[in-house]
Amino acid sequence: MPQVLTHHQLLEIAGEFGTPLYVYHAERITEQYQRLRAAFRETDATFFYACKALTNINVLRHIKSIGCNADCSSINEVKLALLAGFEPSKVLYTSNNIAFSEIEAAVSLGVHVNIDSLSNLRKFGERYGHSYPVGIRLRPNIMAGGNLKISTGHNKSKFGIPVEDIDQVLDIVKEKNLHIRTLHIHTGSEIKDVEVFAKGIEVLFNLVKHFPELEVIDLGGGFKVPYAPGEEGTDVELLGKSVKAEFEAIAKIYGRRLQVWFEPGKFLVSEAGYFLVQVNVLKQTGDTCFAGVNSGLNHLIRPMFYGSYHHIENISNASGVPEPYHVVGNICETDTFAEDRMIAEIREDDYLVFYNAGAYGFEMASNYNSRFKPAEVLVKDNKARLIRRRDTMEDILATQVVLED
Ligand code: PLP
């Protein structure tokens, strides 16, 4: 049974630290990592946590402590990962549409880089030639993921070098004598269907013959986790078996063993996160009862951004009779978290918990409406500790330059 924080624990934490509050459960992250390790134990697999999902440095340190590597989406994430203590050789920078100067910065820090455009690949060749092993991010033209907004490998996506441009890639590699160490794809997020990964592997395997120094096939992240009760996530154990078979087949054909890398974000931290809010106002209008909470899309944008589902429970009155609510925020904008959601009777001041709040929750939070961002708490060894204080008015003004008239 997965480890969970109970209503009782969450109520205590809400009382101690106040709300809105993100709470992360370290042992749950460990459990997810161990599940991946077990599923891929017979494959030469390495996992790089896609830290864009949640970058609090204490979470990064925990992830490092359990033996996982780090995948970064910006040079600042690379710097954070290094500050958290990851060795440069355990850090991957999968760039997208970035200035070449960021690639130079990443190289000077000694991390592995996946390049996603022909122009940056050419510049890389001019600057480093064969001296620095590098990766190529390809767009495999595969439709995958929970919805179009989180699908990144299809034939209209901005991500990666379109696989149909492979001849141009090969020209650059030859002309500049590049050392290609990894081929990378990331087709999307919330990929339940294991077959999608097989399709990606097939695209990359057809290209292996062109890259004699290739060591790694990097299949990106995107494992789905359950959001609604009864929902299923990606069957990573099945995926582990199919990846093993496919990599053994390729070893026979090419006479060399390749490693597989993955970049899980949600899989590691989504279920470890809880978002706690308090109900400010109940508003009955016609058939609808709005439960207006002390948060909004500024703190958790996923429902408004992607139509994401977050399961919500009333932890102050869990045995109350379930009734339908529109759970909405306090932002001057339509910010609906849930519509007609059956939740145990809600009273003003009750605490609600949003599940699956570890990934892309705090990380996408903003100060919109000049509101403070939530605080963050990490629960580890049964101890709840503050890992980000709540904003203050000074923080709101911190980067503003007040002009003197
Ligand atoms: N790798 C890359 C390149 C990504 O862009 C992302 C997120 O979109 C991930 C990994 C992690 O995806 P997820 O959180 O769905 O596992």
CSV table of C-alpha atoms and ligand atoms in Angstrom, one decimal:
chain,number,residue,atom,x,y,z
A,1,MET,CA,0.0,0.0,0.0
A,2,PRO,CA,1.4,3.4,-0.9
A,3,GLN,CA,2.3,5.7,2.0
A,4,VAL,CA,-0.2,8.5,2.5
A,5,LEU,CA,-0.6,11.4,4.9
A,6,THR,CA,-3.8,11.0,6.8
A,7,HIS,CA,-6.5,13.7,7.3
A,8,HIS,CA,-5.5,13.9,10.9
A,9,GLN,CA,-1.8,14.7,9.9
A,10,LEU,CA,-2.9,17.2,7.3
A,11,LEU,CA,-5.2,19.0,9.7
A,12,GLU,CA,-2.4,19.3,12.2
A,13,ILE,CA,0.0,20.6,9.6
A,14,ALA,CA,-2.6,23.1,8.3
A,15,GLY,CA,-3.1,24.3,11.9
A,16,GLU,CA,0.7,24.6,12.5
A,17,PHE,CA,1.8,26.2,9.2
A,18,GLY,CA,-1.4,27.9,8.0
A,19,THR,CA,-2.9,27.8,4.5
A,20,PRO,CA,-2.7,27.9,1.5
A,21,LEU,CA,0.1,25.3,1.9
A,22,TYR,CA,1.9,22.7,-0.2
A,23,VAL,CA,2.9,19.6,1.7
A,24,TYR,CA,5.3,17.0,0.3
A,25,HIS,CA,5.9,13.5,1.7
A,26,ALA,CA,9.5,12.4,1.2
A,27,GLU,CA,8.9,8.7,1.8
A,28,ARG,CA,6.2,8.7,-0.9
A,29,ILE,CA,8.8,10.0,-3.4
A,30,THR,CA,11.2,7.3,-2.3
A,31,GLU,CA,8.5,4.7,-2.8
A,32,GLN,CA,7.9,5.8,-6.4
A,33,TYR,CA,11.6,5.8,-7.2
A,34,GLN,CA,12.0,2.3,-5.8
A,35,ARG,CA,9.0,1.1,-7.9
A,36,LEU,CA,10.8,2.4,-11.0
A,37,ARG,CA,14.1,0.8,-10.0
A,38,ALA,CA,12.4,-2.5,-9.4
A,39,ALA,CA,10.5,-2.4,-12.7
A,40,PHE,CA,13.7,-1.8,-14.7
A,41,ARG,CA,16.1,-3.9,-12.6
A,42,GLU,CA,17.0,-6.1,-15.6
A,43,THR,CA,17.8,-3.2,-17.8
A,44,ASP,CA,20.7,-0.7,-17.8
A,45,ALA,CA,18.3,2.1,-16.8
A,46,THR,CA,19.0,5.5,-15.2
A,47,PHE,CA,16.4,7.9,-14.0
A,48,PHE,CA,16.8,11.7,-14.1
A,49,TYR,CA,14.1,13.5,-12.0
A,50,ALA,CA,12.5,16.2,-14.2
A,51,CYS,CA,12.9,18.8,-11.7
A,52,LYS,CA,10.7,21.3,-13.5
A,53,ALA,CA,7.9,19.5,-11.7
A,54,LEU,CA,9.0,20.7,-8.3
A,55,THR,CA,12.4,22.4,-7.6
A,56,ASN,CA,12.4,23.1,-3.9
A,57,ILE,CA,16.0,22.5,-3.0
A,58,ASN,CA,15.1,20.2,-0.1
A,59,VAL,CA,13.1,18.0,-2.5
A,60,LEU,CA,16.0,18.0,-4.9
A,61,ARG,CA,18.3,17.0,-2.0
A,62,HIS,CA,16.0,14.2,-1.0
A,63,ILE,CA,15.8,12.9,-4.6
A,64,LYS,CA,19.6,13.0,-4.8
A,65,SER,CA,19.9,11.1,-1.4
A,66,ILE,CA,17.8,8.2,-2.8
A,67,GLY,CA,20.2,7.8,-5.8
A,68,CYS,CA,18.2,9.5,-8.6
A,69,ASN,CA,19.7,11.9,-11.1
A,70,ALA,CA,18.3,15.3,-12.2
A,71,ASP,CA,16.9,16.4,-15.6
A,72,CYS,CA,16.7,20.2,-16.1
A,73,SER,CA,14.8,22.5,-18.4
A,74,SER,CA,16.7,25.7,-17.9
A,75,ILE,CA,20.2,26.8,-16.9
A,76,ASN,CA,18.8,28.0,-13.6
A,77,GLU,CA,17.5,24.5,-12.9
A,78,VAL,CA,21.0,23.1,-13.7
A,79,LYS,CA,22.4,25.6,-11.2
A,80,LEU,CA,19.8,24.5,-8.6
A,81,ALA,CA,20.6,20.9,-9.1
A,82,LEU,CA,24.3,21.5,-8.6
A,83,LEU,CA,23.6,23.6,-5.5
A,84,ALA,CA,21.5,20.7,-4.2
A,85,GLY,CA,24.6,18.5,-4.5
A,86,PHE,CA,24.1,16.5,-7.7
A,87,GLU,CA,27.4,15.7,-9.4
A,88,PRO,CA,27.6,17.3,-12.9
A,89,SER,CA,27.7,13.8,-14.4
A,90,LYS,CA,24.3,13.1,-12.9
A,91,VAL,CA,22.7,16.2,-14.4
A,92,LEU,CA,21.0,16.4,-17.8
A,93,TYR,CA,19.9,19.5,-19.5
A,94,THR,CA,17.2,19.0,-22.1
A,95,SER,CA,17.0,22.3,-23.7
A,96,ASN,CA,14.2,23.8,-25.9
A,97,ASN,CA,14.6,26.9,-28.0
A,98,ILE,CA,17.3,28.3,-25.9
A,99,ALA,CA,20.1,30.8,-26.6
A,100,PHE,CA,23.4,29.1,-27.4
A,101,SER,CA,25.0,30.9,-24.5
A,102,GLU,CA,22.9,28.7,-22.1
A,103,ILE,CA,24.4,25.6,-23.8
A,104,GLU,CA,27.9,27.1,-23.3
A,105,ALA,CA,27.1,27.7,-19.7
A,106,ALA,CA,25.9,24.1,-19.3
A,107,VAL,CA,29.0,22.8,-20.9
A,108,SER,CA,31.2,24.9,-18.6
A,109,LEU,CA,29.4,23.3,-15.6
A,110,GLY,CA,30.1,19.9,-17.0
A,111,VAL,CA,26.5,18.6,-17.4
A,112,HIS,CA,25.1,16.5,-20.3
A,113,VAL,CA,23.1,18.5,-22.8
A,114,ASN,CA,20.4,17.4,-25.3
A,115,ILE,CA,20.2,19.8,-28.2
A,116,ASP,CA,16.9,20.4,-29.9
A,117,SER,CA,17.5,22.5,-32.9
A,118,LEU,CA,19.7,22.3,-36.1
A,119,SER,CA,21.1,25.8,-35.5
A,120,ASN,CA,22.3,25.0,-32.0
A,121,LEU,CA,23.6,21.7,-33.1
A,122,ARG,CA,25.7,23.4,-35.8
A,123,LYS,CA,26.9,26.1,-33.3
A,124,PHE,CA,27.8,23.3,-30.9
A,125,GLY,CA,29.8,21.6,-33.6
A,126,GLU,CA,31.7,24.8,-34.4
A,127,ARG,CA,32.5,25.5,-30.8
A,128,TYR,CA,33.3,22.0,-29.4
A,129,GLY,CA,33.7,19.6,-32.3
A,130,HIS,CA,34.3,16.1,-31.0
A,131,SER,CA,35.6,17.3,-27.6
A,132,TYR,CA,32.3,17.2,-25.6
A,133,PRO,CA,29.8,14.3,-26.0
A,134,VAL,CA,26.4,15.6,-26.6
A,135,GLY,CA,22.7,14.5,-27.1
A,136,ILE,CA,20.2,15.2,-29.8
A,137,ARG,CA,16.6,15.7,-29.0
A,138,LEU,CA,14.4,14.5,-31.8
A,139,ARG,CA,10.7,15.0,-32.5
A,140,PRO,CA,9.5,11.5,-33.4
A,141,ASN,CA,6.0,12.6,-34.8
A,142,ILE,CA,4.1,10.5,-32.3
A,143,MET,CA,0.9,11.7,-30.7
A,144,ALA,CA,0.9,10.9,-27.0
A,145,GLY,CA,0.0,12.2,-23.6
A,146,GLY,CA,-3.1,13.2,-21.6
A,147,ASN,CA,-4.2,16.1,-23.9
A,148,LEU,CA,-2.8,18.2,-26.8
A,149,LYS,CA,-1.3,20.8,-24.4
A,150,ILE,CA,0.9,18.2,-22.8
A,151,SER,CA,1.7,16.4,-26.0
A,152,THR,CA,5.2,17.2,-27.2
A,153,GLY,CA,6.3,14.7,-29.8
A,154,HIS,CA,3.6,15.1,-32.5
A,155,ASN,CA,4.3,16.5,-36.0
A,156,LYS,CA,3.2,20.0,-35.2
A,157,SER,CA,5.1,20.3,-31.9
A,158,LYS,CA,7.9,22.9,-31.3
A,159,PHE,CA,10.0,20.4,-29.4
A,160,GLY,CA,13.0,18.6,-30.8
A,161,ILE,CA,14.5,18.3,-34.3
A,162,PRO,CA,11.9,16.8,-36.6
A,163,VAL,CA,13.0,13.2,-37.4
A,164,GLU,CA,12.4,13.9,-41.1
A,165,ASP,CA,15.4,16.3,-40.8
A,166,ILE,CA,17.7,13.5,-39.9
A,167,ASP,CA,19.8,13.9,-43.1
A,168,GLN,CA,20.6,17.5,-42.1
A,169,VAL,CA,21.5,16.2,-38.6
A,170,LEU,CA,23.8,13.7,-40.1
A,171,ASP,CA,25.5,16.3,-42.3
A,172,ILE,CA,26.2,18.5,-39.3
A,173,VAL,CA,27.5,15.5,-37.2
A,174,LYS,CA,29.8,14.5,-40.0
A,175,GLU,CA,31.0,17.9,-41.0
A,176,LYS,CA,31.7,19.0,-37.4
A,177,ASN,CA,32.8,15.5,-36.2
A,178,LEU,CA,30.3,15.6,-33.3
A,179,HIS,CA,30.4,12.9,-30.6
A,180,ILE,CA,26.8,11.9,-30.2
A,181,ARG,CA,26.3,10.1,-26.9
A,182,THR,CA,22.5,10.2,-26.5
A,183,LEU,CA,19.4,10.3,-28.7
A,184,HIS,CA,16.4,11.7,-26.9
A,185,ILE,CA,12.7,12.0,-27.3
A,186,HIS,CA,10.0,13.1,-24.9
A,187,THR,CA,6.6,12.6,-26.4
A,188,GLY,CA,4.3,14.0,-23.7
A,189,SER,CA,3.0,13.9,-20.2
A,190,GLU,CA,0.5,11.4,-18.7
A,191,ILE,CA,1.2,8.7,-21.2
A,192,LYS,CA,-0.7,5.6,-20.0
A,193,ASP,CA,-0.3,3.5,-23.0
A,194,VAL,CA,3.0,1.5,-22.8
A,195,GLU,CA,2.9,1.0,-26.6
A,196,VAL,CA,3.7,4.7,-27.1
A,197,PHE,CA,7.2,4.1,-25.6
A,198,ALA,CA,7.6,1.1,-27.9
A,199,LYS,CA,6.8,3.4,-30.9
A,200,GLY,CA,9.4,5.9,-29.7
A,201,ILE,CA,12.0,3.2,-29.2
A,202,GLU,CA,11.3,2.0,-32.8
A,203,VAL,CA,11.9,5.5,-34.2
A,204,LEU,CA,15.2,5.8,-32.4
A,205,PHE,CA,16.4,2.3,-33.0
A,206,ASN,CA,16.2,2.8,-36.7
A,207,LEU,CA,18.7,5.6,-36.3
A,208,VAL,CA,21.3,3.9,-34.1
A,209,LYS,CA,23.3,2.7,-37.1
A,210,HIS,CA,24.2,6.3,-37.9
A,211,PHE,CA,25.8,7.0,-34.5
A,212,PRO,CA,28.8,4.7,-33.7
A,213,GLU,CA,29.5,6.4,-30.4
A,214,LEU,CA,26.0,6.3,-29.1
A,215,GLU,CA,25.6,5.0,-25.6
A,216,VAL,CA,22.1,6.0,-24.5
A,217,ILE,CA,18.5,6.1,-25.7
A,218,ASP,CA,16.7,8.7,-23.6
A,219,LEU,CA,13.0,8.2,-23.7
A,220,GLY,CA,12.1,11.3,-21.6
A,221,GLY,CA,9.4,11.3,-18.9
A,222,GLY,CA,5.6,11.2,-19.1
A,223,PHE,CA,4.5,8.3,-17.0
A,224,LYS,CA,0.9,8.7,-15.9
A,225,VAL,CA,-0.1,8.6,-12.3
A,226,PRO,CA,-3.7,8.1,-11.1
A,227,TYR,CA,-5.6,11.3,-10.4
A,228,ALA,CA,-9.2,10.3,-9.8
A,229,PRO,CA,-10.0,7.4,-7.4
A,230,GLY,CA,-9.9,4.1,-9.2
A,231,GLU,CA,-7.9,5.6,-12.1
A,232,GLU,CA,-4.9,3.6,-13.4
A,233,GLY,CA,-1.4,5.0,-14.1
A,234,THR,CA,1.2,3.7,-16.5
A,235,ASP,CA,2.0,0.1,-15.9
A,236,VAL,CA,5.7,0.7,-15.3
A,237,GLU,CA,6.3,-3.0,-14.6
A,238,LEU,CA,5.0,-3.9,-18.0
A,239,LEU,CA,7.0,-1.1,-19.5
A,240,GLY,CA,10.1,-2.4,-17.8
A,241,LYS,CA,9.6,-5.8,-19.4
A,242,SER,CA,9.0,-4.4,-22.9
A,243,VAL,CA,12.0,-2.1,-22.7
A,244,LYS,CA,14.2,-5.0,-21.6
A,245,ALA,CA,13.1,-7.1,-24.6
A,246,GLU,CA,13.5,-4.2,-27.1
A,247,PHE,CA,17.0,-3.3,-25.8
A,248,GLU,CA,18.1,-6.9,-25.9
A,249,ALA,CA,16.9,-7.2,-29.5
A,250,ILE,CA,18.9,-4.1,-30.5
A,251,ALA,CA,21.9,-5.4,-28.7
A,252,LYS,CA,21.7,-8.5,-30.9
A,253,ILE,CA,21.3,-6.5,-34.1
A,254,TYR,CA,24.0,-4.0,-33.5
A,255,GLY,CA,26.3,-6.0,-31.2
A,256,ARG,CA,26.4,-3.2,-28.6
A,257,ARG,CA,24.4,-2.7,-25.4
A,258,LEU,CA,22.7,0.7,-25.0
A,259,GLN,CA,21.6,2.3,-21.8
A,260,VAL,CA,18.1,3.6,-21.4
A,261,TRP,CA,17.4,6.9,-19.6
A,262,PHE,CA,14.1,8.2,-18.3
A,263,GLU,CA,13.1,11.7,-17.0
A,264,PRO,CA,10.1,11.2,-14.7
A,265,GLY,CA,8.6,14.2,-13.2
A,266,LYS,CA,5.0,13.6,-12.2
A,267,PHE,CA,5.7,9.9,-11.5
A,268,LEU,CA,8.1,10.8,-8.7
A,269,VAL,CA,6.4,13.8,-7.0
A,270,SER,CA,2.7,14.2,-8.0
A,271,GLU,CA,1.2,11.8,-5.5
A,272,ALA,CA,3.6,12.9,-2.8
A,273,GLY,CA,2.1,16.4,-2.8
A,274,TYR,CA,-1.0,17.8,-1.0
A,275,PHE,CA,-2.4,21.3,-1.4
A,276,LEU,CA,-4.2,22.6,1.7
A,277,VAL,CA,-6.7,25.5,1.5
A,278,GLN,CA,-9.4,26.9,3.7
A,279,VAL,CA,-12.9,27.8,2.7
A,280,ASN,CA,-13.6,31.5,3.0
A,281,VAL,CA,-17.1,31.8,1.7
A,282,LEU,CA,-20.0,29.6,0.7
A,283,LYS,CA,-22.3,31.1,-1.9
A,284,GLN,CA,-25.6,29.3,-2.9
A,285,THR,CA,-27.0,30.6,-6.2
A,286,GLY,CA,-29.7,28.6,-8.0
A,287,ASP,CA,-28.7,25.0,-8.0
A,288,THR,CA,-25.0,25.8,-7.5
A,289,CYS,CA,-23.1,26.1,-4.3
A,290,PHE,CA,-19.7,27.8,-4.7
A,291,ALA,CA,-17.1,27.0,-2.1
A,292,GLY,CA,-14.7,29.9,-2.4
A,293,VAL,CA,-11.3,29.1,-1.0
A,294,ASN,CA,-8.3,31.1,0.1
A,295,SER,CA,-6.4,30.3,-3.1
A,296,GLY,CA,-6.8,30.4,-6.8
A,297,LEU,CA,-5.3,29.8,-10.2
A,298,ASN,CA,-2.3,31.8,-9.0
A,299,HIS,CA,-1.4,28.9,-6.7
A,300,LEU,CA,-2.6,25.9,-8.7
A,301,ILE,CA,-3.1,26.6,-12.3
A,302,ARG,CA,-3.4,23.1,-13.7
A,303,PRO,CA,-7.2,22.9,-13.7
A,304,MET,CA,-7.6,26.1,-15.6
A,305,PHE,CA,-4.6,25.6,-17.8
A,306,TYR,CA,-5.0,21.9,-18.8
A,307,GLY,CA,-8.5,21.0,-17.5
A,308,SER,CA,-6.6,18.8,-14.9
A,309,TYR,CA,-8.5,16.9,-12.3
A,310,HIS,CA,-7.4,17.1,-8.7
A,311,HIS,CA,-9.3,15.0,-6.2
A,312,ILE,CA,-10.6,17.2,-3.3
A,313,GLU,CA,-11.7,16.2,0.1
A,314,ASN,CA,-13.0,18.1,3.1
A,315,ILE,CA,-10.6,17.1,5.9
A,316,SER,CA,-12.5,19.1,8.5
A,317,ASN,CA,-15.7,17.2,8.0
A,318,ALA,CA,-14.8,14.0,6.2
A,319,SER,CA,-17.9,12.1,7.5
A,320,GLY,CA,-20.3,14.9,6.3
A,321,VAL,CA,-22.9,14.0,3.7
A,322,PRO,CA,-21.5,14.5,0.2
A,323,GLU,CA,-23.0,17.4,-1.8
A,324,PRO,CA,-22.1,18.9,-5.1
A,325,TYR,CA,-19.9,22.0,-5.0
A,326,HIS,CA,-18.1,24.3,-7.4
A,327,VAL,CA,-14.8,24.8,-5.7
A,328,VAL,CA,-13.5,28.2,-6.8
A,329,GLY,CA,-10.7,30.6,-6.0
A,330,ASN,CA,-10.4,34.2,-4.8
A,331,ILE,CA,-8.7,35.5,-7.8
A,332,CYS,CA,-10.3,38.3,-10.0
A,333,GLU,CA,-10.6,35.9,-12.9
A,334,THR,CA,-12.6,32.8,-13.4
A,335,ASP,CA,-10.6,30.2,-11.4
A,336,THR,CA,-12.6,27.0,-11.1
A,337,PHE,CA,-10.9,24.1,-9.4
A,338,ALA,CA,-13.8,21.7,-9.7
A,339,GLU,CA,-17.4,21.8,-10.9
A,340,ASP,CA,-20.3,19.9,-9.4
A,341,ARG,CA,-17.9,17.9,-7.3
A,342,MET,CA,-19.3,15.7,-4.6
A,343,ILE,CA,-17.5,16.6,-1.4
A,344,ALA,CA,-18.5,15.9,2.2
A,345,GLU,CA,-20.6,18.9,3.4
A,346,ILE,CA,-18.5,22.0,3.4
A,347,ARG,CA,-18.8,24.8,6.0
A,348,GLU,CA,-17.0,28.1,6.0
A,349,ASP,CA,-13.5,27.8,7.5
A,350,ASP,CA,-13.2,24.1,6.7
A,351,TYR,CA,-9.9,22.8,5.4
A,352,LEU,CA,-9.9,21.1,2.0
A,353,VAL,CA,-7.1,19.0,0.6
A,354,PHE,CA,-6.2,18.8,-3.1
A,355,TYR,CA,-4.4,15.5,-4.0
A,356,ASN,CA,-1.7,15.0,-6.7
A,357,ALA,CA,-0.3,18.5,-5.9
A,358,GLY,CA,3.4,17.7,-5.9
A,359,ALA,CA,4.0,18.1,-9.6
A,360,TYR,CA,3.6,21.5,-11.5
A,361,GLY,CA,1.7,22.9,-8.5
A,362,PHE,CA,3.8,25.3,-6.5
A,363,GLU,CA,6.2,25.3,-9.5
A,364,MET,CA,3.7,27.1,-11.7
A,365,ALA,CA,2.4,29.4,-8.9
A,366,SER,CA,2.6,33.2,-9.3
A,367,ASN,CA,1.9,36.4,-7.4
A,368,TYR,CA,-1.1,37.3,-9.6
A,369,ASN,CA,-3.4,39.8,-8.0
A,370,SER,CA,-0.4,40.6,-5.8
A,371,ARG,CA,-1.2,37.7,-3.6
A,372,PHE,CA,1.4,35.8,-1.7
A,373,LYS,CA,2.5,32.4,-3.0
A,374,PRO,CA,1.8,29.4,-0.7
A,375,ALA,CA,4.3,28.2,1.8
A,376,GLU,CA,5.8,24.6,1.4
A,377,VAL,CA,6.3,21.9,4.0
A,378,LEU,CA,8.3,18.7,3.7
A,379,VAL,CA,7.2,15.7,5.8
A,380,LYS,CA,10.1,13.3,6.4
A,381,ASP,CA,10.7,10.7,9.2
A,382,ASN,CA,7.3,11.8,10.5
A,383,LYS,CA,8.5,15.4,11.0
A,384,ALA,CA,6.8,18.3,9.2
A,385,ARG,CA,9.2,21.1,8.4
A,386,LEU,CA,8.8,24.4,6.6
A,387,ILE,CA,10.9,24.4,3.4
A,388,ARG,CA,9.6,27.7,2.0
A,389,ARG,CA,8.2,30.5,4.1
A,390,ARG,CA,5.1,32.4,3.0
A,391,ASP,CA,5.7,35.6,1.0
A,392,THR,CA,5.6,39.0,2.6
A,393,MET,CA,4.7,42.4,1.2
A,394,GLU,CA,8.5,43.0,1.0
A,395,ASP,CA,8.7,40.0,-1.4
A,396,ILE,CA,6.0,41.5,-3.6
A,397,LEU,CA,8.1,44.7,-3.9
A,398,ALA,CA,11.5,43.1,-3.8
A,399,THR,CA,12.3,43.3,-7.5
A,400,GLN,CA,10.4,46.4,-8.3
A,401,VAL,CA,12.4,49.6,-8.9
A,402,VAL,CA,10.5,52.5,-7.3
A,403,LEU,CA,11.2,55.6,-9.3
A,404,GLU,CA,11.8,58.9,-7.6
A,405,ASP,CA,9.8,61.6,-9.2
B,1,PLP,N1,11.4,15.5,-19.8
B,1,PLP,C1,11.1,16.6,-20.6
B,1,PLP,C2,12.0,17.0,-21.7
B,1,PLP,C3,9.9,17.3,-20.3
B,1,PLP,O1,9.6,18.3,-21.1
B,1,PLP,C4,9.1,16.8,-19.3
B,1,PLP,C5,7.8,17.5,-19.0
B,1,PLP,O2,7.1,17.9,-19.8
B,1,PLP,C6,9.5,15.7,-18.5
B,1,PLP,C7,10.7,15.1,-18.8
B,1,PLP,C8,8.7,15.2,-17.3
B,1,PLP,O3,7.4,14.9,-17.7
B,1,PLP,P1,6.4,14.2,-16.6
B,1,PLP,O4,6.3,15.1,-15.5
B,1,PLP,O5,5.1,14.0,-17.3
B,1,PLP,O6,7.1,12.9,-16.2
